[in-house]
GROMACS .gro file of C-alpha atoms in nm:
model
  306
    1UNK     CA    1  17.497 -15.137 -16.695
    2UNK     CA    2  17.506 -15.407 -16.982
    3UNK     CA    3  17.155 -15.558 -17.092
    4UNK     CA    4  17.149 -15.928 -17.094
    5UNK     CA    5  16.872 -16.016 -17.346
    6UNK     CA    6  16.777 -16.390 -17.456
    7UNK     CA    7  16.597 -16.421 -17.776
    8UNK     CA    8  16.368 -16.730 -17.857
    9UNK     CA    9  16.318 -16.749 -18.210
   10UNK     CA   10  16.394 -16.845 -18.540
   11UNK     CA   11  16.697 -16.946 -18.729
   12UNK     CA   12  16.679 -16.912 -19.125
   13UNK     CA   13  16.949 -16.916 -19.416
   14UNK     CA   14  16.821 -16.633 -19.658
   15UNK     CA   15  16.847 -16.637 -19.998
   16UNK     CA   16  16.783 -16.288 -20.143
   17UNK     CA   17  16.692 -16.287 -20.547
   18UNK     CA   18  16.722 -15.952 -20.660
   19UNK     CA   19  16.450 -15.848 -20.929
   20UNK     CA   20  16.380 -15.536 -21.152
   21UNK     CA   21  16.046 -15.593 -21.039
   22UNK     CA   22  15.843 -15.836 -20.877
   23UNK     CA   23  15.693 -16.130 -21.117
   24UNK     CA   24  15.282 -16.126 -21.206
   25UNK     CA   25  15.131 -16.453 -21.156
   26UNK     CA   26  15.267 -16.729 -21.411
   27UNK     CA   27  15.525 -16.463 -21.526
   28UNK     CA   28  15.869 -16.621 -21.518
   29UNK     CA   29  16.164 -16.335 -21.474
   30UNK     CA   30  16.542 -16.380 -21.439
   31UNK     CA   31  16.731 -16.260 -21.162
   32UNK     CA   32  16.957 -16.006 -21.176
   33UNK     CA   33  17.183 -16.164 -20.851
   34UNK     CA   34  17.140 -16.446 -20.611
   35UNK     CA   35  17.294 -16.427 -20.245
   36UNK     CA   36  17.305 -16.613 -19.908
   37UNK     CA   37  17.334 -16.519 -19.581
   38UNK     CA   38  17.243 -16.625 -19.191
   39UNK     CA   39  16.886 -16.474 -19.112
   40UNK     CA   40  16.553 -16.559 -18.970
   41UNK     CA   41  16.389 -16.303 -18.730
   42UNK     CA   42  16.548 -16.439 -18.411
   43UNK     CA   43  16.831 -16.465 -18.562
   44UNK     CA   44  16.868 -16.124 -18.699
   45UNK     CA   45  16.733 -15.982 -18.365
   46UNK     CA   46  16.984 -16.158 -18.135
   47UNK     CA   47  17.248 -16.017 -18.338
   48UNK     CA   48  17.174 -15.622 -18.354
   49UNK     CA   49  17.116 -15.664 -17.994
   50UNK     CA   50  17.473 -15.836 -17.962
   51UNK     CA   51  17.625 -15.567 -18.212
   52UNK     CA   52  17.485 -15.312 -18.016
   53UNK     CA   53  17.619 -15.420 -17.705
   54UNK     CA   54  17.396 -15.673 -17.528
   55UNK     CA   55  17.491 -15.976 -17.393
   56UNK     CA   56  17.306 -16.184 -17.576
   57UNK     CA   57  17.179 -16.560 -17.582
   58UNK     CA   58  16.978 -16.724 -17.779
   59UNK     CA   59  16.729 -17.035 -17.768
   60UNK     CA   60  16.621 -17.223 -18.078
   61UNK     CA   61  16.678 -17.537 -18.293
   62UNK     CA   62  16.860 -17.607 -18.657
   63UNK     CA   63  16.900 -17.942 -18.836
   64UNK     CA   64  17.144 -18.164 -18.854
   65UNK     CA   65  17.296 -17.984 -19.164
   66UNK     CA   66  17.540 -17.777 -19.330
   67UNK     CA   67  17.303 -17.449 -19.266
   68UNK     CA   68  17.248 -17.538 -18.924
   69UNK     CA   69  17.612 -17.566 -18.861
   70UNK     CA   70  17.649 -17.237 -19.054
   71UNK     CA   71  17.365 -17.032 -18.846
   72UNK     CA   72  17.548 -17.132 -18.571
   73UNK     CA   73  17.882 -16.995 -18.631
   74UNK     CA   74  17.749 -16.694 -18.773
   75UNK     CA   75  17.584 -16.595 -18.413
   76UNK     CA   76  17.866 -16.727 -18.218
   77UNK     CA   77  18.069 -16.470 -18.461
   78UNK     CA   78  17.876 -16.217 -18.334
   79UNK     CA   79  17.963 -16.327 -17.972
   80UNK     CA   80  17.586 -16.456 -17.922
   81UNK     CA   81  17.573 -16.752 -17.666
   82UNK     CA   82  17.441 -17.093 -17.841
   83UNK     CA   83  17.501 -17.316 -17.631
   84UNK     CA   84  17.073 -17.350 -17.582
   85UNK     CA   85  17.032 -17.399 -17.939
   86UNK     CA   86  16.927 -17.760 -18.014
   87UNK     CA   87  16.974 -17.973 -18.331
   88UNK     CA   88  16.695 -18.161 -18.443
   89UNK     CA   89  16.804 -18.498 -18.666
   90UNK     CA   90  16.437 -18.469 -18.812
   91UNK     CA   91  16.395 -18.175 -19.009
   92UNK     CA   92  16.621 -17.908 -19.177
   93UNK     CA   93  16.737 -17.578 -19.095
   94UNK     CA   94  16.498 -17.312 -19.151
   95UNK     CA   95  16.501 -17.138 -19.481
   96UNK     CA   96  16.361 -16.810 -19.648
   97UNK     CA   97  16.341 -16.691 -19.995
   98UNK     CA   98  16.344 -16.319 -20.061
   99UNK     CA   99  16.257 -16.150 -20.353
  100UNK     CA  100  16.375 -15.812 -20.365
  101UNK     CA  101  16.294 -15.535 -20.617
  102UNK     CA  102  16.474 -15.248 -20.738
  103UNK     CA  103  16.278 -14.993 -20.505
  104UNK     CA  104  16.408 -15.215 -20.196
  105UNK     CA  105  16.065 -15.370 -20.131
  106UNK     CA  106  16.058 -15.752 -20.037
  107UNK     CA  107  15.862 -16.039 -20.066
  108UNK     CA  108  15.979 -16.344 -19.838
  109UNK     CA  109  15.892 -16.700 -19.857
  110UNK     CA  110  15.978 -16.911 -19.541
  111UNK     CA  111  16.081 -17.275 -19.476
  112UNK     CA  112  16.002 -17.294 -19.106
  113UNK     CA  113  16.178 -17.634 -19.064
  114UNK     CA  114  16.348 -17.710 -18.734
  115UNK     CA  115  16.220 -17.329 -18.609
  116UNK     CA  116  15.893 -17.575 -18.571
  117UNK     CA  117  15.981 -17.813 -18.360
  118UNK     CA  118  16.067 -17.595 -18.061
  119UNK     CA  119  15.917 -17.750 -17.811
  120UNK     CA  120  15.750 -17.592 -17.458
  121UNK     CA  121  15.942 -17.852 -17.259
  122UNK     CA  122  16.275 -17.791 -17.414
  123UNK     CA  123  16.232 -17.407 -17.325
  124UNK     CA  124  16.145 -17.511 -16.976
  125UNK     CA  125  16.502 -17.696 -16.954
  126UNK     CA  126  16.684 -17.345 -17.013
  127UNK     CA  127  16.493 -17.197 -16.773
  128UNK     CA  128  16.782 -17.092 -16.546
  129UNK     CA  129  16.921 -16.924 -16.884
  130UNK     CA  130  16.601 -16.721 -16.901
  131UNK     CA  131  16.581 -16.607 -16.545
  132UNK     CA  132  16.918 -16.424 -16.577
  133UNK     CA  133  16.825 -16.235 -16.882
  134UNK     CA  134  16.671 -15.828 -16.809
  135UNK     CA  135  16.487 -15.917 -17.142
  136UNK     CA  136  16.337 -16.207 -17.329
  137UNK     CA  137  16.244 -16.157 -17.672
  138UNK     CA  138  16.028 -16.377 -17.929
  139UNK     CA  139  15.828 -16.372 -18.255
  140UNK     CA  140  15.584 -16.548 -18.450
  141UNK     CA  141  15.839 -16.796 -18.645
  142UNK     CA  142  15.861 -17.089 -18.345
  143UNK     CA  143  15.564 -17.219 -18.198
  144UNK     CA  144  15.337 -17.018 -17.959
  145UNK     CA  145  15.356 -17.310 -17.707
  146UNK     CA  146  15.720 -17.254 -17.665
  147UNK     CA  147  15.667 -16.851 -17.682
  148UNK     CA  148  15.380 -16.892 -17.397
  149UNK     CA  149  15.602 -17.112 -17.141
  150UNK     CA  150  15.922 -16.902 -17.231
  151UNK     CA  151  15.729 -16.578 -17.121
  152UNK     CA  152  15.517 -16.743 -16.823
  153UNK     CA  153  15.879 -16.849 -16.713
  154UNK     CA  154  16.051 -16.505 -16.752
  155UNK     CA  155  15.751 -16.333 -16.554
  156UNK     CA  156  15.802 -16.575 -16.274
  157UNK     CA  157  16.196 -16.439 -16.273
  158UNK     CA  158  16.103 -16.079 -16.321
  159UNK     CA  159  16.253 -16.053 -16.667
  160UNK     CA  160  16.072 -15.841 -16.898
  161UNK     CA  161  15.923 -15.998 -17.217
  162UNK     CA  162  15.892 -15.823 -17.549
  163UNK     CA  163  15.679 -15.987 -17.818
  164UNK     CA  164  15.704 -15.891 -18.163
  165UNK     CA  165  15.412 -16.070 -18.370
  166UNK     CA  166  15.549 -16.146 -18.693
  167UNK     CA  167  15.498 -16.263 -18.907
  168UNK     CA  168  15.138 -16.184 -18.802
  169UNK     CA  169  14.927 -16.469 -18.658
  170UNK     CA  170  14.578 -16.555 -18.459
  171UNK     CA  171  14.785 -16.524 -18.079
  172UNK     CA  172  14.702 -16.724 -17.819
  173UNK     CA  173  14.525 -16.490 -17.560
  174UNK     CA  174  14.757 -16.608 -17.290
  175UNK     CA  175  15.067 -16.489 -17.441
  176UNK     CA  176  14.913 -16.137 -17.424
  177UNK     CA  177  14.878 -16.190 -17.038
  178UNK     CA  178  15.234 -16.249 -16.961
  179UNK     CA  179  15.401 -15.964 -17.266
  180UNK     CA  180  15.513 -15.655 -17.094
  181UNK     CA  181  15.575 -15.496 -17.452
  182UNK     CA  182  15.436 -15.556 -17.775
  183UNK     CA  183  15.591 -15.417 -18.091
  184UNK     CA  184  15.394 -15.496 -18.395
  185UNK     CA  185  15.400 -15.292 -18.727
  186UNK     CA  186  15.103 -15.114 -18.830
  187UNK     CA  187  14.964 -15.411 -19.037
  188UNK     CA  188  15.029 -15.657 -18.738
  189UNK     CA  189  14.893 -15.414 -18.482
  190UNK     CA  190  14.563 -15.372 -18.699
  191UNK     CA  191  14.542 -15.755 -18.744
  192UNK     CA  192  14.548 -15.805 -18.361
  193UNK     CA  193  14.302 -15.543 -18.249
  194UNK     CA  194  14.118 -15.478 -18.544
  195UNK     CA  195  14.179 -15.132 -18.550
  196UNK     CA  196  14.330 -14.986 -18.845
  197UNK     CA  197  14.620 -14.781 -18.792
  198UNK     CA  198  14.581 -14.427 -18.980
  199UNK     CA  199  14.669 -14.174 -18.732
  200UNK     CA  200  14.772 -14.087 -18.358
  201UNK     CA  201  14.408 -14.114 -18.248
  202UNK     CA  202  14.410 -14.500 -18.404
  203UNK     CA  203  14.718 -14.578 -18.257
  204UNK     CA  204  14.588 -14.458 -17.933
  205UNK     CA  205  14.294 -14.691 -17.943
  206UNK     CA  206  14.512 -14.969 -18.033
  207UNK     CA  207  14.710 -14.920 -17.715
  208UNK     CA  208  14.405 -14.917 -17.520
  209UNK     CA  209  14.305 -15.286 -17.707
  210UNK     CA  210  14.604 -15.442 -17.609
  211UNK     CA  211  14.563 -15.319 -17.256
  212UNK     CA  212  14.212 -15.454 -17.218
  213UNK     CA  213  14.408 -15.821 -17.365
  214UNK     CA  214  14.680 -15.755 -17.130
  215UNK     CA  215  14.989 -15.558 -17.258
  216UNK     CA  216  15.048 -15.247 -17.071
  217UNK     CA  217  15.330 -15.123 -17.321
  218UNK     CA  218  15.307 -15.092 -17.712
  219UNK     CA  219  15.522 -14.983 -17.996
  220UNK     CA  220  15.387 -14.982 -18.337
  221UNK     CA  221  15.673 -14.910 -18.612
  222UNK     CA  222  15.530 -14.710 -18.902
  223UNK     CA  223  15.822 -14.769 -19.161
  224UNK     CA  224  15.992 -14.520 -19.296
  225UNK     CA  225  15.765 -14.241 -19.070
  226UNK     CA  226  15.908 -14.397 -18.681
  227UNK     CA  227  15.754 -14.545 -18.459
  228UNK     CA  228  15.447 -14.462 -18.153
  229UNK     CA  229  15.474 -14.585 -17.792
  230UNK     CA  230  15.232 -14.605 -17.542
  231UNK     CA  231  15.335 -14.691 -17.176
  232UNK     CA  232  15.172 -14.642 -16.853
  233UNK     CA  233  15.379 -14.308 -16.825
  234UNK     CA  234  15.247 -14.181 -17.121
  235UNK     CA  235  15.267 -14.203 -17.513
  236UNK     CA  236  15.444 -14.041 -17.792
  237UNK     CA  237  15.571 -14.073 -18.174
  238UNK     CA  238  15.913 -14.070 -18.266
  239UNK     CA  239  16.020 -13.993 -18.616
  240UNK     CA  240  16.207 -14.210 -18.872
  241UNK     CA  241  16.567 -14.100 -18.987
  242UNK     CA  242  16.520 -14.035 -19.384
  243UNK     CA  243  16.772 -14.217 -19.561
  244UNK     CA  244  16.734 -14.395 -19.930
  245UNK     CA  245  16.635 -14.765 -19.859
  246UNK     CA  246  16.827 -15.004 -20.059
  247UNK     CA  247  16.686 -15.319 -19.868
  248UNK     CA  248  16.416 -15.322 -19.641
  249UNK     CA  249  16.505 -15.659 -19.503
  250UNK     CA  250  16.576 -15.723 -19.124
  251UNK     CA  251  16.493 -15.322 -19.051
  252UNK     CA  252  16.212 -15.428 -18.817
  253UNK     CA  253  16.455 -15.701 -18.682
  254UNK     CA  254  16.739 -15.466 -18.633
  255UNK     CA  255  16.485 -15.203 -18.461
  256UNK     CA  256  16.397 -15.481 -18.178
  257UNK     CA  257  16.711 -15.625 -18.111
  258UNK     CA  258  16.895 -15.252 -18.059
  259UNK     CA  259  16.626 -15.135 -17.866
  260UNK     CA  260  16.660 -15.424 -17.639
  261UNK     CA  261  17.057 -15.344 -17.597
  262UNK     CA  262  16.943 -14.992 -17.513
  263UNK     CA  263  16.615 -14.997 -17.285
  264UNK     CA  264  16.575 -15.022 -16.935
  265UNK     CA  265  16.386 -15.285 -16.798
  266UNK     CA  266  16.117 -15.062 -16.657
  267UNK     CA  267  16.087 -14.874 -16.983
  268UNK     CA  268  16.156 -14.548 -16.834
  269UNK     CA  269  16.423 -14.421 -17.118
  270UNK     CA  270  16.154 -14.597 -17.373
  271UNK     CA  271  16.199 -14.235 -17.594
  272UNK     CA  272  16.615 -14.245 -17.615
  273UNK     CA  273  16.572 -14.609 -17.676
  274UNK     CA  274  16.364 -14.564 -17.956
  275UNK     CA  275  16.586 -14.316 -18.110
  276UNK     CA  276  16.880 -14.527 -18.107
  277UNK     CA  277  16.654 -14.803 -18.232
  278UNK     CA  278  16.529 -14.603 -18.536
  279UNK     CA  279  16.907 -14.478 -18.610
  280UNK     CA  280  17.037 -14.868 -18.612
  281UNK     CA  281  16.723 -14.943 -18.847
  282UNK     CA  282  16.807 -14.670 -19.094
  283UNK     CA  283  17.173 -14.819 -19.138
  284UNK     CA  284  17.036 -15.104 -19.208
  285UNK     CA  285  16.798 -15.057 -19.512
  286UNK     CA  286  17.086 -14.850 -19.678
  287UNK     CA  287  17.286 -15.198 -19.701
  288UNK     CA  288  17.206 -15.557 -19.868
  289UNK     CA  289  17.111 -15.891 -19.712
  290UNK     CA  290  16.961 -15.913 -19.386
  291UNK     CA  291  17.240 -15.995 -19.081
  292UNK     CA  292  17.547 -15.820 -19.301
  293UNK     CA  293  17.362 -15.496 -19.254
  294UNK     CA  294  17.298 -15.443 -18.929
  295UNK     CA  295  17.512 -15.202 -18.760
  296UNK     CA  296  17.710 -15.209 -18.466
  297UNK     CA  297  17.692 -14.986 -18.131
  298UNK     CA  298  18.021 -14.764 -18.266
  299UNK     CA  299  17.844 -14.726 -18.643
  300UNK     CA  300  17.530 -14.623 -18.480
  301UNK     CA  301  17.686 -14.386 -18.267
  302UNK     CA  302  17.885 -14.231 -18.537
  303UNK     CA  303  17.574 -14.233 -18.806
  304UNK     CA  304  17.421 -13.995 -18.480
  305UNK     CA  305  17.729 -13.727 -18.510
  306UNK     CA  306  17.715 -13.707 -18.860
   0.00000   0.00000   0.00000
């Protein structure tokens, strides 16, 4: 059965600047290369879900500019339903500037633009689209008031909610109470729970703290090591695939989108879905750019059999 995934999130045009190393404060460096591509955490997650076979919809905002038209076109090219993307006349489309060094590590500067203008009332207007989903995913590149409205509506319709609390932020506690699955990396998890992630025992402690805050299920992504999961049925750790990373941009977004395409709404196949998501993410980091490097279902299957 094909999963139906709706993403409420950000749409950014990413400009990547390649450097030998990161600049020091006050230092000027020459870049080795400059490229632009469609991106934004929300858009990346939606494309990852769609390329892995999910029927995907997007809720978000762009400016009335060339960048906005480019973002909508990019999602449409990947068969993402863009009918719930609104054009804002007051601000420009979101953008991100990515500094990428030779080791494949990145630093990212984000201009929120239209992403920051998504209103709770606009989310309420697409309740029917939310109701038809199996999963609703969001991140923190759009306002938390919109997230709370979307998740509240999703729960009323029995839709499984997935929160990617990135970038790390102070979170409205009400959001966690309507979150089924929270997917932070180790830094984001520690910032939300106050418990540093160092080993499995500390991950178990993070899961317990999230449960106290209202979230029954947790996945912590731990970069090249793998991913920890905890659900009411049990917990475990799924190791990552060892590859040479060229560009880690969108690795986490690919993971979440790919996961949502394979996961059952009751999370009963979480280990299988996690393994698939890890494989998809391992392919993303081997390519340059965010969206261009996100693999298809066929590419993930081929890599699994290689």
